[in-house]
Amino acid sequence: MELATRSCYGFSHATSSLAPPSTSGRNGAFCSRSGKLGAFSSTSSWRFLPKDSFEVRRPSFVVAAKKYEDPANKPKTPSSADVGKPDANKSLEGQDEISKKSSNTTVTLATREEVLKACRNTSGALAAAGIAIRQGTHWAAEANWPVNDCYINMTYSFELWHLGATAGTVVLIASLRQILLSTWPEFAASSRQSNKQVLSSLQLNDYLVVSFLPGVSEELFFRGAILPLVGVDWSGAAVAGLIFGILHLTGGRNAAFAAWASFVGLVYGLAAVYTTDLAVPMVAHSVANLVAAYVWRIEEDNRMNSK
């Protein structure tokens, strides 16, 4: 920037003429009327110096001017009328790419061996825990300890009408699940991601294994041990259902899926309380799992074929 003003800031001397100042043993600098900078010393005559030789400090009262932006140079968001133009298409493609990256979720698919092994191990652990609690409370009750006898209070007392209760439970769970898949996006996303991660590598006959092993073992633990330990009533069904739902937060599932699992656990618990037959929630849970697995496979196959 050229010095076009008559004032100079930050110098020890200033004159209004081109005559050299008196040499009184001091070094100094001055600004002429034309705006050129000069310097003098006690040992040499005055001379003009390049402006780059001086550091000009702006005074505190000078306000920096805001950088002017020409509206014509401002980036423009492509409109519908611009579609078809090369620049507009490039911009739209970039926006689409960002949108795809933000919406896509990476799902790690487990192998068939990993799924079946995890299913066997988890089901075995739950079944063992359920049997231990049922048998332990039975021995404790026989020893006159103040504890609910889970073995006696929740038995396998099959009656013909229990088939209707089992079928009704399956229809209720399967129907509500399909409704929520189409009306509750958070639940649908978590459910489909979980199914894709677990079921993608399995063969159709494997669905029987991953449906009935968890169905039987989970009911043996939650409705065969936890529920009667609390009480064979609505409170026992609610506590067992709540714990059942909380444990379904694992594996990348969200709160929506856990809420659904809590509700399902409550329904299985009420079926067990109503019939006092542990086989009812066991069969209902296993069949509901199988229906959900096959429905997912059919929907997934249709989606892949439509591409």
Short mmCIF file of C-alpha atoms in Angstrom, two decimals:
data_model
loop_
_atom_site.label_atom_id
_atom_site.label_comp_id
_atom_site.label_asym_id
_atom_site.label_seq_id
_atom_site.Cartn_x
_atom_site.Cartn_y
_atom_site.Cartn_z
CA MET A 1 0.00 0.00 0.00
CA GLU A 2 1.37 3.44 -0.95
CA LEU A 3 1.54 6.25 1.59
CA ALA A 4 -0.80 8.87 0.16
CA THR A 5 -1.55 10.86 3.29
CA ARG A 6 0.41 13.72 4.76
CA SER A 7 0.66 12.17 8.19
CA CYS A 8 3.16 9.56 9.26
CA TYR A 9 2.61 7.34 12.28
CA GLY A 10 5.29 5.80 14.47
CA PHE A 11 8.22 8.13 13.64
CA SER A 12 10.23 10.24 16.09
CA HIS A 13 10.31 13.34 13.81
CA ALA A 14 8.21 14.83 11.00
CA THR A 15 8.76 17.90 8.84
CA SER A 16 6.64 19.71 6.29
CA SER A 17 9.47 20.57 3.86
CA LEU A 18 12.19 18.79 1.95
CA ALA A 19 14.99 20.65 3.76
CA PRO A 20 17.20 18.40 5.84
CA PRO A 21 16.67 18.70 9.54
CA SER A 22 19.40 19.91 11.80
CA THR A 23 21.93 17.35 12.75
CA SER A 24 22.03 17.48 16.49
CA GLY A 25 23.63 14.15 17.10
CA ARG A 26 20.41 12.20 16.79
CA ASN A 27 19.12 9.83 14.22
CA GLY A 28 15.59 10.34 12.96
CA ALA A 29 13.05 10.11 10.17
CA PHE A 30 10.61 12.48 8.55
CA CYS A 31 7.73 12.50 6.10
CA SER A 32 7.53 15.03 3.32
CA ARG A 33 4.35 16.60 1.98
CA SER A 34 4.50 14.26 -0.96
CA GLY A 35 4.34 11.30 1.35
CA LYS A 36 7.92 10.08 0.80
CA LEU A 37 9.93 8.88 3.73
CA GLY A 38 13.33 10.31 4.62
CA ALA A 39 15.97 9.69 7.24
CA PHE A 40 18.90 11.61 8.68
CA SER A 41 21.74 11.02 11.06
CA SER A 42 24.44 13.08 12.69
CA THR A 43 27.09 11.61 10.44
CA SER A 44 25.45 11.72 7.00
CA SER A 45 23.21 13.91 4.99
CA TRP A 46 19.53 13.26 4.79
CA ARG A 47 18.17 11.05 2.07
CA PHE A 48 14.96 9.40 0.99
CA LEU A 49 14.61 5.76 1.91
CA PRO A 50 12.39 3.08 0.47
CA LYS A 51 9.12 2.74 2.27
CA ASP A 52 9.88 -0.95 2.97
CA SER A 53 12.65 0.18 5.35
CA PHE A 54 10.11 1.42 7.87
CA GLU A 55 7.48 -0.32 9.95
CA VAL A 56 4.33 1.72 9.88
CA ARG A 57 2.00 0.98 12.75
CA ARG A 58 -1.67 1.61 12.38
CA PRO A 59 -3.10 3.67 15.22
CA SER A 60 -5.55 2.09 17.62
CA PHE A 61 -8.44 4.23 16.41
CA VAL A 62 -8.20 2.98 12.81
CA VAL A 63 -10.89 0.36 12.19
CA ALA A 64 -10.04 -2.39 9.74
CA ALA A 65 -12.29 -2.33 6.71
CA LYS A 66 -14.41 -5.43 6.16
CA LYS A 67 -13.44 -7.36 3.11
CA TYR A 68 -15.88 -6.73 0.33
CA GLU A 69 -17.38 -9.78 -1.28
CA ASP A 70 -18.88 -9.42 -4.67
CA PRO A 71 -22.27 -11.17 -4.74
CA ALA A 72 -21.57 -12.21 -8.30
CA ASN A 73 -18.61 -14.30 -7.11
CA LYS A 74 -20.56 -15.99 -4.32
CA PRO A 75 -20.98 -19.77 -4.81
CA LYS A 76 -24.39 -20.58 -6.16
CA THR A 77 -26.54 -23.53 -5.13
CA PRO A 78 -27.75 -25.34 -8.25
CA SER A 79 -31.46 -25.03 -8.86
CA SER A 80 -33.79 -27.26 -10.82
CA ALA A 81 -33.35 -24.99 -13.84
CA ASP A 82 -29.59 -25.60 -13.77
CA VAL A 83 -29.87 -29.37 -13.99
CA GLY A 84 -28.25 -30.55 -17.19
CA LYS A 85 -25.43 -28.04 -17.07
CA PRO A 86 -21.99 -29.59 -16.46
CA ASP A 87 -21.11 -27.50 -13.39
CA ALA A 88 -24.52 -27.94 -11.83
CA ASN A 89 -24.47 -31.69 -12.37
CA LYS A 90 -21.03 -31.93 -10.79
CA SER A 91 -22.22 -30.03 -7.73
CA LEU A 92 -25.34 -32.16 -7.40
CA GLU A 93 -23.30 -35.34 -7.72
CA GLY A 94 -21.05 -34.16 -4.91
CA GLN A 95 -24.03 -33.46 -2.68
CA ASP A 96 -25.52 -36.88 -3.46
CA GLU A 97 -22.22 -38.56 -2.61
CA ILE A 98 -22.08 -36.82 0.77
CA SER A 99 -25.67 -37.82 1.47
CA LYS A 100 -24.97 -41.45 0.63
CA LYS A 101 -21.90 -41.57 2.85
CA SER A 102 -23.78 -40.09 5.79
CA SER A 103 -26.77 -42.43 5.41
CA ASN A 104 -24.94 -45.68 4.81
CA THR A 105 -24.15 -47.78 7.86
CA THR A 106 -21.43 -50.40 7.74
CA VAL A 107 -22.70 -53.80 8.86
CA THR A 108 -20.20 -56.54 9.70
CA LEU A 109 -21.63 -59.89 8.62
CA ALA A 110 -20.86 -62.84 10.87
CA THR A 111 -19.95 -66.16 9.31
CA ARG A 112 -22.21 -69.19 9.60
CA GLU A 113 -19.84 -70.89 12.03
CA GLU A 114 -19.62 -67.78 14.22
CA VAL A 115 -23.40 -67.41 14.41
CA LEU A 116 -24.07 -71.05 15.24
CA LYS A 117 -21.28 -71.18 17.81
CA ALA A 118 -22.47 -68.01 19.54
CA CYS A 119 -26.03 -69.33 19.51
CA ARG A 120 -25.00 -72.63 21.10
CA ASN A 121 -22.80 -70.99 23.74
CA THR A 122 -25.29 -68.30 24.75
CA SER A 123 -28.23 -70.67 24.79
CA GLY A 124 -26.29 -73.20 26.82
CA ALA A 125 -25.28 -70.58 29.40
CA LEU A 126 -28.85 -69.26 29.78
CA ALA A 127 -30.29 -72.76 30.06
CA ALA A 128 -27.72 -73.74 32.68
CA ALA A 129 -28.43 -70.58 34.69
CA GLY A 130 -32.18 -71.17 34.48
CA ILE A 131 -31.90 -74.79 35.59
CA ALA A 132 -29.58 -73.81 38.45
CA ILE A 133 -31.99 -71.15 39.76
CA ARG A 134 -35.01 -73.43 39.45
CA GLN A 135 -33.32 -76.35 41.16
CA GLY A 136 -31.61 -74.16 43.75
CA THR A 137 -34.82 -72.46 44.84
CA HIS A 138 -36.54 -75.84 44.98
CA TRP A 139 -33.93 -77.19 47.38
CA ALA A 140 -34.03 -73.98 49.39
CA ALA A 141 -37.83 -74.12 49.67
CA GLU A 142 -37.69 -77.75 50.80
CA ALA A 143 -35.24 -76.63 53.48
CA ASN A 144 -37.87 -74.10 54.63
CA TRP A 145 -35.96 -71.08 53.37
CA PRO A 146 -38.14 -68.02 52.65
CA VAL A 147 -37.79 -68.21 48.86
CA ASN A 148 -40.19 -68.82 45.99
CA ASP A 149 -39.91 -72.31 44.57
CA CYS A 150 -39.42 -71.64 40.85
CA TYR A 151 -39.52 -75.34 40.02
CA ILE A 152 -42.97 -75.86 41.53
CA ASN A 153 -44.51 -72.47 40.72
CA MET A 154 -43.75 -72.64 36.97
CA THR A 155 -44.05 -76.17 35.63
CA TYR A 156 -44.86 -77.92 32.34
CA SER A 157 -48.58 -78.52 32.74
CA PHE A 158 -49.81 -78.94 29.17
CA GLU A 159 -53.52 -78.73 28.41
CA LEU A 160 -55.23 -78.64 25.05
CA TRP A 161 -56.37 -75.04 25.35
CA HIS A 162 -52.73 -74.01 25.78
CA LEU A 163 -52.35 -74.52 22.03
CA GLY A 164 -54.76 -71.65 21.47
CA ALA A 165 -52.86 -69.45 23.92
CA THR A 166 -49.60 -70.29 22.16
CA ALA A 167 -50.99 -69.59 18.69
CA GLY A 168 -52.58 -66.34 19.85
CA THR A 169 -49.29 -65.16 21.34
CA VAL A 170 -47.43 -65.90 18.09
CA VAL A 171 -50.00 -64.07 15.97
CA LEU A 172 -49.96 -61.05 18.30
CA ILE A 173 -46.16 -60.76 18.32
CA ALA A 174 -45.71 -61.37 14.58
CA SER A 175 -48.47 -58.94 13.59
CA LEU A 176 -47.33 -56.12 15.85
CA ARG A 177 -43.77 -56.59 14.68
CA GLN A 178 -44.74 -56.15 11.03
CA ILE A 179 -46.77 -53.06 11.87
CA LEU A 180 -43.87 -51.49 13.77
CA LEU A 181 -41.43 -52.28 10.97
CA SER A 182 -43.47 -50.05 8.67
CA THR A 183 -44.31 -47.31 11.20
CA TRP A 184 -41.31 -47.04 13.56
CA PRO A 185 -38.12 -46.17 11.61
CA GLU A 186 -35.75 -46.55 14.58
CA PHE A 187 -37.02 -50.02 15.36
CA ALA A 188 -37.04 -51.02 11.70
CA ALA A 189 -33.43 -49.91 11.20
CA SER A 190 -32.15 -51.75 14.28
CA SER A 191 -34.16 -54.90 13.58
CA ARG A 192 -33.12 -55.18 9.94
CA GLN A 193 -29.49 -54.46 10.72
CA SER A 194 -29.45 -57.14 13.42
CA ASN A 195 -31.13 -59.68 11.14
CA LYS A 196 -28.78 -58.88 8.28
CA GLN A 197 -25.74 -59.31 10.52
CA VAL A 198 -26.88 -62.66 11.91
CA LEU A 199 -29.02 -64.32 9.23
CA SER A 200 -27.26 -63.41 5.98
CA SER A 201 -24.72 -66.24 6.13
CA LEU A 202 -27.12 -68.93 7.35
CA GLN A 203 -28.84 -71.64 5.37
CA LEU A 204 -32.61 -71.96 5.60
CA ASN A 205 -32.47 -75.03 7.86
CA ASP A 206 -30.17 -73.09 10.21
CA TYR A 207 -33.10 -70.81 10.99
CA LEU A 208 -34.60 -73.64 13.04
CA VAL A 209 -31.48 -73.73 15.21
CA VAL A 210 -31.19 -69.97 15.79
CA SER A 211 -34.95 -69.74 16.46
CA PHE A 212 -35.57 -72.65 18.84
CA LEU A 213 -32.34 -72.72 20.85
CA PRO A 214 -32.70 -69.08 22.01
CA GLY A 215 -36.48 -69.45 22.33
CA VAL A 216 -36.25 -72.40 24.72
CA SER A 217 -33.20 -71.25 26.71
CA GLU A 218 -34.31 -67.64 27.13
CA GLU A 219 -37.76 -68.70 28.35
CA LEU A 220 -36.20 -71.22 30.71
CA PHE A 221 -34.14 -68.42 32.28
CA PHE A 222 -36.48 -65.40 32.15
CA ARG A 223 -39.95 -66.96 32.49
CA GLY A 224 -38.88 -70.21 34.17
CA ALA A 225 -36.53 -68.69 36.77
CA ILE A 226 -36.64 -64.88 37.04
CA LEU A 227 -40.44 -64.57 36.80
CA PRO A 228 -41.39 -67.14 39.51
CA LEU A 229 -38.51 -65.94 41.67
CA VAL A 230 -40.21 -62.51 41.82
CA GLY A 231 -43.76 -63.87 41.78
CA VAL A 232 -46.11 -65.65 39.42
CA ASP A 233 -48.13 -62.50 38.70
CA TRP A 234 -47.95 -59.32 36.63
CA SER A 235 -45.02 -57.96 38.70
CA GLY A 236 -42.91 -61.03 37.96
CA ALA A 237 -43.82 -60.78 34.28
CA ALA A 238 -42.89 -57.07 34.23
CA VAL A 239 -39.52 -57.53 35.96
CA ALA A 240 -38.54 -60.46 33.75
CA GLY A 241 -39.65 -58.54 30.65
CA LEU A 242 -37.67 -55.44 31.65
CA ILE A 243 -34.46 -57.43 32.19
CA PHE A 244 -35.09 -59.25 28.92
CA GLY A 245 -35.36 -55.92 27.08
CA ILE A 246 -32.26 -54.38 28.68
CA LEU A 247 -30.14 -57.37 27.66
CA HIS A 248 -31.26 -56.84 24.06
CA LEU A 249 -29.36 -53.53 23.92
CA THR A 250 -26.23 -55.49 23.01
CA GLY A 251 -25.04 -56.23 19.47
CA GLY A 252 -25.56 -52.72 18.12
CA ARG A 253 -29.30 -52.68 18.86
CA ASN A 254 -30.84 -49.37 19.87
CA ALA A 255 -33.31 -48.31 22.56
CA ALA A 256 -36.25 -48.83 20.22
CA PHE A 257 -35.35 -52.49 19.82
CA ALA A 258 -34.88 -52.86 23.59
CA ALA A 259 -38.32 -51.33 24.20
CA TRP A 260 -39.85 -53.80 21.76
CA ALA A 261 -38.02 -56.69 23.45
CA SER A 262 -39.33 -55.56 26.85
CA PHE A 263 -42.89 -55.56 25.52
CA VAL A 264 -42.44 -59.00 23.95
CA GLY A 265 -40.98 -60.31 27.20
CA LEU A 266 -44.00 -58.96 29.08
CA VAL A 267 -46.36 -60.76 26.67
CA TYR A 268 -44.49 -64.05 27.08
CA GLY A 269 -44.54 -63.56 30.83
CA LEU A 270 -48.29 -62.94 30.95
CA ALA A 271 -48.82 -66.05 28.82
CA ALA A 272 -46.77 -68.04 31.33
CA VAL A 273 -48.67 -66.57 34.30
CA TYR A 274 -52.04 -67.21 32.65
CA THR A 275 -51.32 -70.84 31.78
CA THR A 276 -48.69 -71.67 34.47
CA ASP A 277 -47.14 -73.73 31.68
CA LEU A 278 -43.56 -72.89 30.75
CA ALA A 279 -43.97 -74.70 27.43
CA VAL A 280 -46.36 -72.00 26.18
CA PRO A 281 -43.84 -69.10 26.11
CA MET A 282 -41.09 -71.48 24.97
CA VAL A 283 -43.01 -72.60 21.88
CA ALA A 284 -44.46 -69.14 21.20
CA HIS A 285 -41.04 -67.49 21.42
CA SER A 286 -39.40 -70.06 19.16
CA VAL A 287 -42.12 -69.93 16.49
CA ALA A 288 -42.19 -66.10 16.56
CA ASN A 289 -38.41 -66.10 16.02
CA LEU A 290 -38.78 -68.48 13.09
CA VAL A 291 -41.54 -66.40 11.48
CA ALA A 292 -39.48 -63.21 11.83
CA ALA A 293 -36.42 -64.89 10.28
CA TYR A 294 -38.29 -66.25 7.26
CA VAL A 295 -40.15 -62.98 6.70
CA TRP A 296 -36.83 -61.12 6.71
CA ARG A 297 -35.34 -63.59 4.21
CA ILE A 298 -38.31 -63.21 1.85
CA GLU A 299 -38.16 -59.40 2.03
CA GLU A 300 -34.39 -59.42 1.53
CA ASP A 301 -34.63 -61.72 -1.50
CA ASN A 302 -37.33 -59.53 -3.03
CA ARG A 303 -35.23 -56.43 -2.45
CA MET A 304 -32.18 -57.99 -4.10
CA ASN A 305 -34.20 -59.24 -7.08
CA SER A 306 -35.73 -55.81 -7.64
CA LYS A 307 -32.30 -54.21 -8.16
#
